Amino acid sequence: MPTFVYMTRCDGCGECVDICPSDIMHIDSTYRRAYNIEPNMCWECYSCVKACPQNAIDCRGYADFAPMGHSVRVLREEDKGTISWRIKFRDGREKNFVSPIRTTPWDSIPSPADLAVPSPEALNSQELANEPADLHIEALPALSPRQAKED
Ligand code: SF4
Ligand code: SF4
């Protein structure tokens, strides 16, 4: 379900532009408001929906999600740490879903720029950056040489 922006709510802050992994949220150069330049390329990750401080971004529901006409309203409530989806069907029924926006406190994830620069030896490691510490485990499980040979 690709996203779209209510231009009357958007204040052009650019949060959605910064967070979009598909780089399709752009600021209109004339109106200084955000818009989705290519809905077909939307990952439907809803990072922009969750990041928008103005609740200015909604999505267009697919027929299998909300058939026969509907509206999908997304509400981000940072103080409650939740994101709510309200689906209104044409016959008047409503369905509401509430989910946590994230499971860690707001602003608790450091920027990559705040982390130590990896050593050159890290290039030869199979671990990703800051693993295993960021997984909150002491070590990643590893195959024994015998298991690796069997696979
Ligand atoms: Fe970009 Fe994800 Fe928003 Fe689509 S849902 S516009 S991919 S941030
Ligand atoms: Fe507009 Fe929301 Fe994007 Fe900010 S995050 S530019 S208010 S749509």
PDB file of C-alpha atoms and ligand atoms in Angstrom:
ATOM      1  CA  MET A   1       0.000   0.000   0.000  1.00  0.00           C
ATOM      2  CA  PRO A   2       1.948   3.028  -1.199  1.00  0.00           C
ATOM      3  CA  THR A   3       1.855   6.227   0.745  1.00  0.00           C
ATOM      4  CA  PHE A   4       0.613   9.694  -0.104  1.00  0.00           C
ATOM      5  CA  VAL A   5       0.902  13.052   1.639  1.00  0.00           C
ATOM      6  CA  TYR A   6      -1.870  15.420   2.699  1.00  0.00           C
ATOM      7  CA  MET A   7      -0.261  18.626   1.543  1.00  0.00           C
ATOM      8  CA  THR A   8      -2.388  20.755   3.865  1.00  0.00           C
ATOM      9  CA  ARG A   9      -0.940  18.941   6.890  1.00  0.00           C
ATOM     10  CA  CYS A  10       2.670  18.717   5.696  1.00  0.00           C
ATOM     11  CA  ASP A  11       5.001  21.480   6.856  1.00  0.00           C
ATOM     12  CA  GLY A  12       7.917  20.422   4.673  1.00  0.00           C
ATOM     13  CA  CYS A  13      10.173  19.344   7.547  1.00  0.00           C
ATOM     14  CA  GLY A  14      11.816  16.640   5.412  1.00  0.00           C
ATOM     15  CA  GLU A  15      11.773  13.820   8.005  1.00  0.00           C
ATOM     16  CA  CYS A  16      10.121  11.503   5.478  1.00  0.00           C
ATOM     17  CA  VAL A  17      12.677  12.433   2.834  1.00  0.00           C
ATOM     18  CA  ASP A  18      15.545  11.551   5.161  1.00  0.00           C
ATOM     19  CA  ILE A  19      14.131   8.217   6.262  1.00  0.00           C
ATOM     20  CA  CYS A  20      12.717   6.782   3.016  1.00  0.00           C
ATOM     21  CA  PRO A  21      14.865   3.802   1.976  1.00  0.00           C
ATOM     22  CA  SER A  22      13.547   4.000  -1.574  1.00  0.00           C
ATOM     23  CA  ASP A  23      14.378   7.713  -1.883  1.00  0.00           C
ATOM     24  CA  ILE A  24      10.948   8.489  -3.287  1.00  0.00           C
ATOM     25  CA  MET A  25       9.737  11.061  -0.767  1.00  0.00           C
ATOM     26  CA  HIS A  26      10.680  14.425  -2.210  1.00  0.00           C
ATOM     27  CA  ILE A  27       9.903  18.029  -1.381  1.00  0.00           C
ATOM     28  CA  ASP A  28       8.056  19.846  -4.123  1.00  0.00           C
ATOM     29  CA  SER A  29      10.255  22.770  -5.096  1.00  0.00           C
ATOM     30  CA  THR A  30       7.310  25.117  -5.645  1.00  0.00           C
ATOM     31  CA  TYR A  31       4.972  24.238  -2.775  1.00  0.00           C
ATOM     32  CA  ARG A  32       7.667  23.113  -0.283  1.00  0.00           C
ATOM     33  CA  ARG A  33       5.591  20.096   0.688  1.00  0.00           C
ATOM     34  CA  ALA A  34       6.519  16.429   0.514  1.00  0.00           C
ATOM     35  CA  TYR A  35       5.102  13.978  -1.996  1.00  0.00           C
ATOM     36  CA  ASN A  36       5.695  10.409  -3.064  1.00  0.00           C
ATOM     37  CA  ILE A  37       7.299  10.721  -6.487  1.00  0.00           C
ATOM     38  CA  GLU A  38       6.914   7.066  -7.473  1.00  0.00           C
ATOM     39  CA  PRO A  39       4.301   5.022  -5.569  1.00  0.00           C
ATOM     40  CA  ASN A  40       5.174   1.931  -7.632  1.00  0.00           C
ATOM     41  CA  MET A  41       8.613   1.936  -6.028  1.00  0.00           C
ATOM     42  CA  CYS A  42       7.302   2.211  -2.464  1.00  0.00           C
ATOM     43  CA  TRP A  43       8.643  -0.529  -0.196  1.00  0.00           C
ATOM     44  CA  GLU A  44       5.584  -0.093   2.003  1.00  0.00           C
ATOM     45  CA  CYS A  45       7.864   0.008   5.001  1.00  0.00           C
ATOM     46  CA  TYR A  46       5.878   2.935   6.516  1.00  0.00           C
ATOM     47  CA  SER A  47       8.998   4.476   7.952  1.00  0.00           C
ATOM     48  CA  CYS A  48       7.775   7.800   6.570  1.00  0.00           C
ATOM     49  CA  VAL A  49       4.358   7.350   8.190  1.00  0.00           C
ATOM     50  CA  LYS A  50       5.963   6.654  11.544  1.00  0.00           C
ATOM     51  CA  ALA A  51       8.473   9.484  11.198  1.00  0.00           C
ATOM     52  CA  CYS A  52       6.084  12.249  10.120  1.00  0.00           C
ATOM     53  CA  PRO A  53       5.502  14.611  13.065  1.00  0.00           C
ATOM     54  CA  GLN A  54       2.404  16.088  11.397  1.00  0.00           C
ATOM     55  CA  ASN A  55       0.515  12.837  10.750  1.00  0.00           C
ATOM     56  CA  ALA A  56       0.488  14.011   7.153  1.00  0.00           C
ATOM     57  CA  ILE A  57       1.103  10.651   5.471  1.00  0.00           C
ATOM     58  CA  ASP A  58      -1.520   7.979   4.804  1.00  0.00           C
ATOM     59  CA  CYS A  59      -1.552   4.975   2.550  1.00  0.00           C
ATOM     60  CA  ARG A  60      -3.782   3.717  -0.222  1.00  0.00           C
ATOM     61  CA  GLY A  61      -5.123   0.318   0.769  1.00  0.00           C
ATOM     62  CA  TYR A  62      -5.027  -2.600  -1.629  1.00  0.00           C
ATOM     63  CA  ALA A  63      -8.304  -4.348  -2.414  1.00  0.00           C
ATOM     64  CA  ASP A  64      -7.377  -7.456  -0.434  1.00  0.00           C
ATOM     65  CA  PHE A  65      -6.625  -5.340   2.636  1.00  0.00           C
ATOM     66  CA  ALA A  66      -9.693  -3.119   2.540  1.00  0.00           C
ATOM     67  CA  PRO A  67     -11.971  -4.220  -0.284  1.00  0.00           C
ATOM     68  CA  MET A  68     -14.734  -2.342  -2.025  1.00  0.00           C
ATOM     69  CA  GLY A  69     -13.871   1.187  -1.056  1.00  0.00           C
ATOM     70  CA  HIS A  70     -12.526   2.339   2.233  1.00  0.00           C
ATOM     71  CA  SER A  71     -10.238   4.808   3.822  1.00  0.00           C
ATOM     72  CA  VAL A  72      -7.096   3.969   5.733  1.00  0.00           C
ATOM     73  CA  ARG A  73      -6.018   6.514   8.322  1.00  0.00           C
ATOM     74  CA  VAL A  74      -2.718   6.207  10.084  1.00  0.00           C
ATOM     75  CA  LEU A  75      -2.143   7.978  13.375  1.00  0.00           C
ATOM     76  CA  ARG A  76       1.291   8.290  14.928  1.00  0.00           C
ATOM     77  CA  GLU A  77       1.283   9.107  18.643  1.00  0.00           C
ATOM     78  CA  GLU A  78       4.817   9.584  19.837  1.00  0.00           C
ATOM     79  CA  ASP A  79       3.810  10.246  23.467  1.00  0.00           C
ATOM     80  CA  LYS A  80       2.066   6.871  23.639  1.00  0.00           C
ATOM     81  CA  GLY A  81       4.698   5.181  21.469  1.00  0.00           C
ATOM     82  CA  THR A  82       1.997   3.742  19.233  1.00  0.00           C
ATOM     83  CA  ILE A  83       0.873   3.792  15.656  1.00  0.00           C
ATOM     84  CA  SER A  84      -2.798   3.189  14.914  1.00  0.00           C
ATOM     85  CA  TRP A  85      -4.449   2.120  11.687  1.00  0.00           C
ATOM     86  CA  ARG A  86      -8.124   2.906  11.253  1.00  0.00           C
ATOM     87  CA  ILE A  87      -9.869   1.319   8.301  1.00  0.00           C
ATOM     88  CA  LYS A  88     -13.327   2.589   7.420  1.00  0.00           C
ATOM     89  CA  PHE A  89     -15.336   0.424   5.052  1.00  0.00           C
ATOM     90  CA  ARG A  90     -18.069   1.731   2.781  1.00  0.00           C
ATOM     91  CA  ASP A  91     -20.774   0.038   4.844  1.00  0.00           C
ATOM     92  CA  GLY A  92     -19.686   2.077   7.851  1.00  0.00           C
ATOM     93  CA  ARG A  93     -17.762  -0.621   9.695  1.00  0.00           C
ATOM     94  CA  GLU A  94     -14.453   0.348  11.227  1.00  0.00           C
ATOM     95  CA  LYS A  95     -11.444  -1.697  12.188  1.00  0.00           C
ATOM     96  CA  ASN A  96      -8.715  -0.314  14.391  1.00  0.00           C
ATOM     97  CA  PHE A  97      -5.251  -1.724  14.899  1.00  0.00           C
ATOM     98  CA  VAL A  98      -2.757  -0.328  17.395  1.00  0.00           C
ATOM     99  CA  SER A  99       0.913  -1.333  17.436  1.00  0.00           C
ATOM    100  CA  PRO A 100       3.996  -0.077  19.252  1.00  0.00           C
ATOM    101  CA  ILE A 101       6.054   2.214  17.037  1.00  0.00           C
ATOM    102  CA  ARG A 102       9.201   0.694  18.440  1.00  0.00           C
ATOM    103  CA  THR A 103      10.262  -1.460  21.337  1.00  0.00           C
ATOM    104  CA  THR A 104      13.149   0.704  22.515  1.00  0.00           C
ATOM    105  CA  PRO A 105      12.920   4.216  23.993  1.00  0.00           C
ATOM    106  CA  TRP A 106      12.716   7.115  21.553  1.00  0.00           C
ATOM    107  CA  ASP A 107      16.154   8.444  20.551  1.00  0.00           C
ATOM    108  CA  SER A 108      17.914   5.534  22.292  1.00  0.00           C
ATOM    109  CA  ILE A 109      19.575   4.184  19.132  1.00  0.00           C
ATOM    110  CA  PRO A 110      22.889   5.955  18.487  1.00  0.00           C
ATOM    111  CA  SER A 111      23.671   7.287  15.068  1.00  0.00           C
ATOM    112  CA  PRO A 112      26.329   5.292  13.176  1.00  0.00           C
ATOM    113  CA  ALA A 113      28.456   8.447  13.365  1.00  0.00           C
ATOM    114  CA  ASP A 114      28.513   8.112  17.170  1.00  0.00           C
ATOM    115  CA  LEU A 115      29.926   4.582  17.072  1.00  0.00           C
ATOM    116  CA  ALA A 116      33.581   3.619  16.999  1.00  0.00           C
ATOM    117  CA  VAL A 117      35.135   3.229  13.556  1.00  0.00           C
ATOM    118  CA  PRO A 118      35.560  -0.507  12.798  1.00  0.00           C
ATOM    119  CA  SER A 119      39.079  -1.858  12.559  1.00  0.00           C
ATOM    120  CA  PRO A 120      40.444  -2.903   9.135  1.00  0.00           C
ATOM    121  CA  GLU A 121      40.357  -6.543  10.348  1.00  0.00           C
ATOM    122  CA  ALA A 122      36.587  -6.261  10.650  1.00  0.00           C
ATOM    123  CA  LEU A 123      36.393  -6.459   6.864  1.00  0.00           C
ATOM    124  CA  ASN A 124      37.324 -10.130   7.130  1.00  0.00           C
ATOM    125  CA  SER A 125      34.757 -10.881   9.800  1.00  0.00           C
ATOM    126  CA  GLN A 126      31.420 -12.465   9.000  1.00  0.00           C
ATOM    127  CA  GLU A 127      29.792 -10.379  11.709  1.00  0.00           C
ATOM    128  CA  LEU A 128      27.946  -7.233  10.769  1.00  0.00           C
ATOM    129  CA  ALA A 129      28.888  -3.873  12.257  1.00  0.00           C
ATOM    130  CA  ASN A 130      28.611  -3.836  16.044  1.00  0.00           C
ATOM    131  CA  GLU A 131      27.656  -7.487  16.252  1.00  0.00           C
ATOM    132  CA  PRO A 132      27.288  -9.216  18.612  1.00  0.00           C
ATOM    133  CA  ALA A 133      27.058  -6.299  21.075  1.00  0.00           C
ATOM    134  CA  ASP A 134      24.033  -4.690  19.383  1.00  0.00           C
ATOM    135  CA  LEU A 135      22.209  -8.019  19.493  1.00  0.00           C
ATOM    136  CA  HIS A 136      22.696  -8.016  23.273  1.00  0.00           C
ATOM    137  CA  ILE A 137      24.422 -11.372  23.215  1.00  0.00           C
ATOM    138  CA  GLU A 138      28.005 -12.306  23.993  1.00  0.00           C
ATOM    139  CA  ALA A 139      28.704 -14.228  20.811  1.00  0.00           C
ATOM    140  CA  LEU A 140      26.935 -15.373  17.689  1.00  0.00           C
ATOM    141  CA  PRO A 141      26.428 -19.122  17.327  1.00  0.00           C
ATOM    142  CA  ALA A 142      28.949 -20.675  14.967  1.00  0.00           C
ATOM    143  CA  LEU A 143      29.100 -23.991  13.150  1.00  0.00           C
ATOM    144  CA  SER A 144      31.773 -26.365  14.270  1.00  0.00           C
ATOM    145  CA  PRO A 145      34.251 -27.329  11.519  1.00  0.00           C
ATOM    146  CA  ARG A 146      32.520 -30.732  11.358  1.00  0.00           C
ATOM    147  CA  GLN A 147      29.046 -29.149  10.896  1.00  0.00           C
ATOM    148  CA  ALA A 148      30.366 -26.785   8.251  1.00  0.00           C
ATOM    149  CA  LYS A 149      31.849 -29.725   6.354  1.00  0.00           C
ATOM    150  CA  GLU A 150      28.571 -31.677   6.448  1.00  0.00           C
ATOM    151  CA  ASP A 151      26.674 -28.717   4.943  1.00  0.00           C
TER     152      ASP A 151
HETATM  153 FE1  SF4 B   1       9.507   5.399   1.409  1.00  0.00          FE
HETATM  154 FE2  SF4 B   1       8.800   3.373   3.042  1.00  0.00          FE
HETATM  155 FE3  SF4 B   1       7.384   5.647   2.959  1.00  0.00          FE
HETATM  156 FE4  SF4 B   1       7.308   3.977   0.875  1.00  0.00          FE
HETATM  157  S1  SF4 B   1       6.548   3.561   2.957  1.00  0.00           S
HETATM  158  S2  SF4 B   1       7.499   6.199   0.761  1.00  0.00           S
HETATM  159  S3  SF4 B   1       9.426   3.233   0.873  1.00  0.00           S
HETATM  160  S4  SF4 B   1       9.495   5.411   3.671  1.00  0.00           S
HETATM  161 FE1  SF4 B   2       5.705  16.677   5.404  1.00  0.00          FE
HETATM  162 FE2  SF4 B   2       5.475  14.766   7.248  1.00  0.00          FE
HETATM  163 FE3  SF4 B   2       7.300  14.563   5.311  1.00  0.00          FE
HETATM  164 FE4  SF4 B   2       7.621  16.390   7.267  1.00  0.00          FE
HETATM  165  S1  SF4 B   2       7.639  14.152   7.498  1.00  0.00           S
HETATM  166  S2  SF4 B   2       7.943  16.713   5.044  1.00  0.00           S
HETATM  167  S3  SF4 B   2       5.471  16.976   7.613  1.00  0.00           S
HETATM  168  S4  SF4 B   2       5.057  14.567   5.045  1.00  0.00           S
END
